[in-house]
PDB file of C-alpha atoms in Angstrom:
ATOM      1  CA  UNK A   1      23.317 -58.950 -23.352  1.00  0.00           C
ATOM      2  CA  UNK A   2      26.712 -57.370 -24.015  1.00  0.00           C
ATOM      3  CA  UNK A   3      27.349 -55.400 -27.155  1.00  0.00           C
ATOM      4  CA  UNK A   4      30.488 -54.463 -28.893  1.00  0.00           C
ATOM      5  CA  UNK A   5      31.568 -50.912 -28.615  1.00  0.00           C
ATOM      6  CA  UNK A   6      33.992 -49.120 -30.747  1.00  0.00           C
ATOM      7  CA  UNK A   7      36.302 -46.334 -29.527  1.00  0.00           C
ATOM      8  CA  UNK A   8      38.662 -44.107 -31.265  1.00  0.00           C
ATOM      9  CA  UNK A   9      42.418 -44.776 -30.841  1.00  0.00           C
ATOM     10  CA  UNK A  10      45.188 -42.214 -30.968  1.00  0.00           C
ATOM     11  CA  UNK A  11      45.407 -42.469 -34.769  1.00  0.00           C
ATOM     12  CA  UNK A  12      41.611 -42.246 -35.122  1.00  0.00           C
ATOM     13  CA  UNK A  13      40.986 -45.769 -36.212  1.00  0.00           C
ATOM     14  CA  UNK A  14      38.003 -47.456 -34.727  1.00  0.00           C
ATOM     15  CA  UNK A  15      39.131 -50.344 -32.411  1.00  0.00           C
ATOM     16  CA  UNK A  16      36.766 -53.082 -31.296  1.00  0.00           C
ATOM     17  CA  UNK A  17      36.596 -53.795 -27.572  1.00  0.00           C
ATOM     18  CA  UNK A  18      35.799 -57.300 -26.431  1.00  0.00           C
ATOM     19  CA  UNK A  19      32.549 -57.338 -24.500  1.00  0.00           C
ATOM     20  CA  UNK A  20      33.243 -60.698 -22.950  1.00  0.00           C
ATOM     21  CA  UNK A  21      36.725 -59.945 -21.484  1.00  0.00           C
ATOM     22  CA  UNK A  22      36.358 -56.189 -20.915  1.00  0.00           C
ATOM     23  CA  UNK A  23      39.673 -55.898 -22.636  1.00  0.00           C
ATOM     24  CA  UNK A  24      40.984 -54.072 -25.608  1.00  0.00           C
ATOM     25  CA  UNK A  25      42.883 -56.555 -27.955  1.00  0.00           C
ATOM     26  CA  UNK A  26      44.773 -53.656 -29.466  1.00  0.00           C
ATOM     27  CA  UNK A  27      46.749 -53.286 -26.257  1.00  0.00           C
ATOM     28  CA  UNK A  28      48.696 -56.447 -26.762  1.00  0.00           C
ATOM     29  CA  UNK A  29      49.057 -56.094 -30.504  1.00  0.00           C
ATOM     30  CA  UNK A  30      52.320 -54.083 -30.297  1.00  0.00           C
ATOM     31  CA  UNK A  31      53.361 -54.791 -33.929  1.00  0.00           C
ATOM     32  CA  UNK A  32      50.959 -52.530 -35.788  1.00  0.00           C
ATOM     33  CA  UNK A  33      53.328 -51.892 -38.717  1.00  0.00           C
ATOM     34  CA  UNK A  34      54.827 -54.171 -41.433  1.00  0.00           C
ATOM     35  CA  UNK A  35      57.701 -55.302 -39.176  1.00  0.00           C
ATOM     36  CA  UNK A  36      58.713 -58.891 -39.036  1.00  0.00           C
ATOM     37  CA  UNK A  37      57.271 -60.748 -36.073  1.00  0.00           C
ATOM     38  CA  UNK A  38      60.197 -63.281 -35.726  1.00  0.00           C
ATOM     39  CA  UNK A  39      63.441 -63.066 -33.844  1.00  0.00           C
ATOM     40  CA  UNK A  40      66.558 -64.156 -35.811  1.00  0.00           C
ATOM     41  CA  UNK A  41      70.023 -64.631 -34.681  1.00  0.00           C
ATOM     42  CA  UNK A  42      72.492 -61.738 -35.167  1.00  0.00           C
ATOM     43  CA  UNK A  43      73.660 -61.371 -38.749  1.00  0.00           C
ATOM     44  CA  UNK A  44      71.392 -64.147 -40.205  1.00  0.00           C
ATOM     45  CA  UNK A  45      68.016 -64.402 -41.755  1.00  0.00           C
ATOM     46  CA  UNK A  46      66.006 -67.667 -41.993  1.00  0.00           C
ATOM     47  CA  UNK A  47      66.603 -71.176 -40.685  1.00  0.00           C
ATOM     48  CA  UNK A  48      70.065 -72.817 -40.762  1.00  0.00           C
ATOM     49  CA  UNK A  49      70.913 -76.402 -41.783  1.00  0.00           C
ATOM     50  CA  UNK A  50      70.370 -77.768 -38.284  1.00  0.00           C
ATOM     51  CA  UNK A  51      66.836 -76.410 -38.053  1.00  0.00           C
ATOM     52  CA  UNK A  52      65.999 -77.677 -41.548  1.00  0.00           C
ATOM     53  CA  UNK A  53      67.330 -81.154 -40.602  1.00  0.00           C
ATOM     54  CA  UNK A  54      64.270 -81.631 -38.192  1.00  0.00           C
ATOM     55  CA  UNK A  55      61.881 -80.907 -41.130  1.00  0.00           C
ATOM     56  CA  UNK A  56      63.762 -83.387 -43.327  1.00  0.00           C
ATOM     57  CA  UNK A  57      63.668 -86.049 -40.620  1.00  0.00           C
ATOM     58  CA  UNK A  58      59.927 -85.472 -40.169  1.00  0.00           C
ATOM     59  CA  UNK A  59      59.265 -85.486 -43.892  1.00  0.00           C
ATOM     60  CA  UNK A  60      61.256 -88.728 -44.259  1.00  0.00           C
ATOM     61  CA  UNK A  61      59.179 -90.405 -41.505  1.00  0.00           C
ATOM     62  CA  UNK A  62      55.824 -89.246 -42.982  1.00  0.00           C
ATOM     63  CA  UNK A  63      56.903 -90.358 -46.369  1.00  0.00           C
ATOM     64  CA  UNK A  64      58.008 -93.631 -45.049  1.00  0.00           C
ATOM     65  CA  UNK A  65      54.842 -94.243 -43.188  1.00  0.00           C
ATOM     66  CA  UNK A  66      52.681 -93.238 -46.302  1.00  0.00           C
ATOM     67  CA  UNK A  67      54.593 -95.550 -48.718  1.00  0.00           C
ATOM     68  CA  UNK A  68      54.739 -98.267 -46.170  1.00  0.00           C
ATOM     69  CA  UNK A  69      51.075 -98.057 -45.434  1.00  0.00           C
ATOM     70  CA  UNK A  70      50.157 -98.229 -48.996  1.00  0.00           C
ATOM     71  CA  UNK A  71      52.551-101.151 -49.469  1.00  0.00           C
ATOM     72  CA  UNK A  72      50.947-102.893 -46.479  1.00  0.00           C
ATOM     73  CA  UNK A  73      47.377-102.230 -47.832  1.00  0.00           C
ATOM     74  CA  UNK A  74      48.389-103.833 -51.131  1.00  0.00           C
ATOM     75  CA  UNK A  75      49.983-106.823 -49.495  1.00  0.00           C
ATOM     76  CA  UNK A  76      47.016-107.240 -47.152  1.00  0.00           C
ATOM     77  CA  UNK A  77      44.549-107.106 -50.085  1.00  0.00           C
ATOM     78  CA  UNK A  78      46.487-109.712 -52.080  1.00  0.00           C
ATOM     79  CA  UNK A  79      47.154-111.930 -49.084  1.00  0.00           C
ATOM     80  CA  UNK A  80      45.641-115.403 -49.688  1.00  0.00           C
ATOM     81  CA  UNK A  81      44.623-115.694 -46.025  1.00  0.00           C
ATOM     82  CA  UNK A  82      42.367-112.646 -46.431  1.00  0.00           C
ATOM     83  CA  UNK A  83      39.616-114.522 -48.332  1.00  0.00           C
ATOM     84  CA  UNK A  84      39.421-117.294 -45.776  1.00  0.00           C
ATOM     85  CA  UNK A  85      38.625-114.809 -42.907  1.00  0.00           C
ATOM     86  CA  UNK A  86      34.944-115.173 -41.804  1.00  0.00           C
ATOM     87  CA  UNK A  87      33.945-111.742 -40.679  1.00  0.00           C
ATOM     88  CA  UNK A  88      34.607-108.239 -41.803  1.00  0.00           C
ATOM     89  CA  UNK A  89      35.987-107.390 -38.403  1.00  0.00           C
ATOM     90  CA  UNK A  90      38.732-109.990 -38.892  1.00  0.00           C
ATOM     91  CA  UNK A  91      39.483-108.859 -42.424  1.00  0.00           C
ATOM     92  CA  UNK A  92      39.763-105.215 -41.300  1.00  0.00           C
ATOM     93  CA  UNK A  93      41.924-106.259 -38.460  1.00  0.00           C
ATOM     94  CA  UNK A  94      44.163-108.337 -40.741  1.00  0.00           C
ATOM     95  CA  UNK A  95      44.424-105.437 -43.187  1.00  0.00           C
ATOM     96  CA  UNK A  96      45.327-102.916 -40.581  1.00  0.00           C
ATOM     97  CA  UNK A  97      47.965-105.212 -39.156  1.00  0.00           C
ATOM     98  CA  UNK A  98      49.665-105.367 -42.616  1.00  0.00           C
ATOM     99  CA  UNK A  99      49.446-101.550 -42.980  1.00  0.00           C
ATOM    100  CA  UNK A 100      50.786-100.758 -39.423  1.00  0.00           C
ATOM    101  CA  UNK A 101      53.604-103.322 -39.645  1.00  0.00           C
ATOM    102  CA  UNK A 102      54.745-102.242 -43.105  1.00  0.00           C
ATOM    103  CA  UNK A 103      54.263 -98.508 -42.486  1.00  0.00           C
ATOM    104  CA  UNK A 104      56.134 -98.582 -39.185  1.00  0.00           C
ATOM    105  CA  UNK A 105      58.949-100.466 -40.602  1.00  0.00           C
ATOM    106  CA  UNK A 106      59.469 -98.181 -43.586  1.00  0.00           C
ATOM    107  CA  UNK A 107      58.957 -95.104 -41.454  1.00  0.00           C
ATOM    108  CA  UNK A 108      61.711 -96.229 -39.132  1.00  0.00           C
ATOM    109  CA  UNK A 109      64.051 -96.859 -41.962  1.00  0.00           C
ATOM    110  CA  UNK A 110      63.273 -93.536 -43.752  1.00  0.00           C
ATOM    111  CA  UNK A 111      63.640 -91.660 -40.389  1.00  0.00           C
ATOM    112  CA  UNK A 112      67.002 -93.124 -39.823  1.00  0.00           C
ATOM    113  CA  UNK A 113      68.077 -92.123 -43.434  1.00  0.00           C
ATOM    114  CA  UNK A 114      66.804 -88.621 -42.667  1.00  0.00           C
ATOM    115  CA  UNK A 115      68.682 -88.508 -39.476  1.00  0.00           C
ATOM    116  CA  UNK A 116      71.993 -89.527 -41.000  1.00  0.00           C
ATOM    117  CA  UNK A 117      71.424 -87.040 -43.851  1.00  0.00           C
ATOM    118  CA  UNK A 118      70.767 -84.180 -41.344  1.00  0.00           C
ATOM    119  CA  UNK A 119      73.791 -85.091 -39.251  1.00  0.00           C
ATOM    120  CA  UNK A 120      76.080 -85.211 -42.293  1.00  0.00           C
ATOM    121  CA  UNK A 121      74.657 -82.096 -43.809  1.00  0.00           C
ATOM    122  CA  UNK A 122      75.141 -80.199 -40.588  1.00  0.00           C
ATOM    123  CA  UNK A 123      78.577 -81.543 -39.917  1.00  0.00           C
ATOM    124  CA  UNK A 124      79.871 -80.632 -43.448  1.00  0.00           C
ATOM    125  CA  UNK A 125      78.306 -77.214 -43.269  1.00  0.00           C
ATOM    126  CA  UNK A 126      80.131 -76.527 -39.952  1.00  0.00           C
ATOM    127  CA  UNK A 127      83.421 -78.156 -41.159  1.00  0.00           C
ATOM    128  CA  UNK A 128      83.414 -75.863 -44.210  1.00  0.00           C
ATOM    129  CA  UNK A 129      82.902 -72.693 -42.126  1.00  0.00           C
ATOM    130  CA  UNK A 130      79.111 -72.436 -42.177  1.00  0.00           C
ATOM    131  CA  UNK A 131      79.057 -72.634 -45.977  1.00  0.00           C
ATOM    132  CA  UNK A 132      75.406 -73.359 -47.070  1.00  0.00           C
ATOM    133  CA  UNK A 133      75.550 -74.565 -50.684  1.00  0.00           C
ATOM    134  CA  UNK A 134      74.692 -77.501 -52.899  1.00  0.00           C
ATOM    135  CA  UNK A 135      78.037 -79.274 -52.350  1.00  0.00           C
ATOM    136  CA  UNK A 136      76.903 -80.069 -48.807  1.00  0.00           C
ATOM    137  CA  UNK A 137      73.701 -81.546 -50.113  1.00  0.00           C
ATOM    138  CA  UNK A 138      75.508 -83.853 -52.635  1.00  0.00           C
ATOM    139  CA  UNK A 139      78.151 -84.878 -50.134  1.00  0.00           C
ATOM    140  CA  UNK A 140      75.663 -85.550 -47.399  1.00  0.00           C
ATOM    141  CA  UNK A 141      73.489 -87.533 -49.720  1.00  0.00           C
ATOM    142  CA  UNK A 142      76.364 -89.759 -50.891  1.00  0.00           C
ATOM    143  CA  UNK A 143      77.631 -90.293 -47.325  1.00  0.00           C
ATOM    144  CA  UNK A 144      74.064 -91.228 -46.232  1.00  0.00           C
ATOM    145  CA  UNK A 145      73.816 -93.823 -49.006  1.00  0.00           C
ATOM    146  CA  UNK A 146      77.148 -95.272 -48.081  1.00  0.00           C
ATOM    147  CA  UNK A 147      76.251 -95.389 -44.328  1.00  0.00           C
ATOM    148  CA  UNK A 148      73.003 -97.144 -45.122  1.00  0.00           C
ATOM    149  CA  UNK A 149      74.758 -99.920 -46.971  1.00  0.00           C
ATOM    150  CA  UNK A 150      77.756-100.137 -44.616  1.00  0.00           C
ATOM    151  CA  UNK A 151      76.408-103.052 -42.556  1.00  0.00           C
ATOM    152  CA  UNK A 152      76.298-105.201 -45.665  1.00  0.00           C
ATOM    153  CA  UNK A 153      80.128-104.817 -46.082  1.00  0.00           C
ATOM    154  CA  UNK A 154      80.719-105.790 -42.384  1.00  0.00           C
ATOM    155  CA  UNK A 155      78.394-108.804 -42.362  1.00  0.00           C
ATOM    156  CA  UNK A 156      80.003-111.325 -44.479  1.00  0.00           C
ATOM    157  CA  UNK A 157      80.754-111.572 -48.223  1.00  0.00           C
ATOM    158  CA  UNK A 158      83.132-108.728 -48.931  1.00  0.00           C
ATOM    159  CA  UNK A 159      82.517-108.509 -52.639  1.00  0.00           C
ATOM    160  CA  UNK A 160      78.711-108.388 -52.287  1.00  0.00           C
ATOM    161  CA  UNK A 161      79.246-105.797 -49.476  1.00  0.00           C
ATOM    162  CA  UNK A 162      81.385-103.565 -51.683  1.00  0.00           C
ATOM    163  CA  UNK A 163      78.861-103.851 -54.520  1.00  0.00           C
ATOM    164  CA  UNK A 164      76.046-102.854 -51.984  1.00  0.00           C
ATOM    165  CA  UNK A 165      78.214 -99.948 -50.839  1.00  0.00           C
ATOM    166  CA  UNK A 166      78.666 -98.672 -54.412  1.00  0.00           C
ATOM    167  CA  UNK A 167      74.954 -99.035 -55.009  1.00  0.00           C
ATOM    168  CA  UNK A 168      74.189 -97.059 -51.793  1.00  0.00           C
ATOM    169  CA  UNK A 169      76.584 -94.342 -52.822  1.00  0.00           C
ATOM    170  CA  UNK A 170      75.180 -94.171 -56.349  1.00  0.00           C
ATOM    171  CA  UNK A 171      71.623 -94.067 -54.965  1.00  0.00           C
ATOM    172  CA  UNK A 172      72.730 -91.182 -52.621  1.00  0.00           C
ATOM    173  CA  UNK A 173      74.293 -89.374 -55.539  1.00  0.00           C
ATOM    174  CA  UNK A 174      71.054 -89.636 -57.591  1.00  0.00           C
ATOM    175  CA  UNK A 175      68.940 -88.322 -54.611  1.00  0.00           C
ATOM    176  CA  UNK A 176      71.290 -85.602 -53.972  1.00  0.00           C
ATOM    177  CA  UNK A 177      71.322 -84.456 -57.497  1.00  0.00           C
ATOM    178  CA  UNK A 178      67.538 -84.598 -57.505  1.00  0.00           C
ATOM    179  CA  UNK A 179      67.375 -82.426 -54.385  1.00  0.00           C
ATOM    180  CA  UNK A 180      69.719 -79.917 -55.990  1.00  0.00           C
ATOM    181  CA  UNK A 181      67.739 -79.843 -59.176  1.00  0.00           C
ATOM    182  CA  UNK A 182      64.467 -79.285 -57.281  1.00  0.00           C
ATOM    183  CA  UNK A 183      65.869 -76.704 -54.828  1.00  0.00           C
ATOM    184  CA  UNK A 184      67.973 -74.608 -57.239  1.00  0.00           C
ATOM    185  CA  UNK A 185      65.912 -71.975 -59.036  1.00  0.00           C
ATOM    186  CA  UNK A 186      67.224 -72.668 -62.567  1.00  0.00           C
ATOM    187  CA  UNK A 187      66.860 -76.467 -62.076  1.00  0.00           C
ATOM    188  CA  UNK A 188      63.257 -76.141 -60.703  1.00  0.00           C
ATOM    189  CA  UNK A 189      62.274 -73.976 -63.609  1.00  0.00           C
ATOM    190  CA  UNK A 190      63.808 -76.404 -66.079  1.00  0.00           C
ATOM    191  CA  UNK A 191      62.053 -79.296 -64.462  1.00  0.00           C
ATOM    192  CA  UNK A 192      58.768 -77.592 -64.481  1.00  0.00           C
ATOM    193  CA  UNK A 193      59.199 -76.561 -68.155  1.00  0.00           C
ATOM    194  CA  UNK A 194      59.768 -72.834 -67.544  1.00  0.00           C
ATOM    195  CA  UNK A 195      62.224 -70.623 -69.477  1.00  0.00           C
TER     196      UNK A 195
END
């Protein structure tokens, strides 16, 4: 049986040697200090708007599938046809069909909204000279709401389309203001009841 052996390194700290690999793991751990282990672009720290867009899209998709799945579960449980199914296997399959259909539909819609928001946010940031502030968030949210409701304007009744466009812009404004309130330090403290 192999046993672990300790040896003393140059700075007199005991280092464990792996008995299974006959290899000292300290040889590959170059970063012994408190230095950062990430490589950032010259002159910048952290992720930019483009990298954050991918997280926003993924979050929208996950939120959409969660809410859509819950909505599908509710509609499946309240469906009148559910009680007429003879076996538990058929009921389970019927319920899962409701959940997957509703969850997938809402996830696709939310993912598209997240994609448009990310595109607008990144484009506005680049157009303003890489400015990263709350004005980009607000403008991208309003533009996303307008884009989401734009097909209603093009489909037929012009007045109803304009009303839908106004509602989409207003919804974008509310969501953008909520994002700014949650991500700004003072707004978050105020919302959470801090000083």
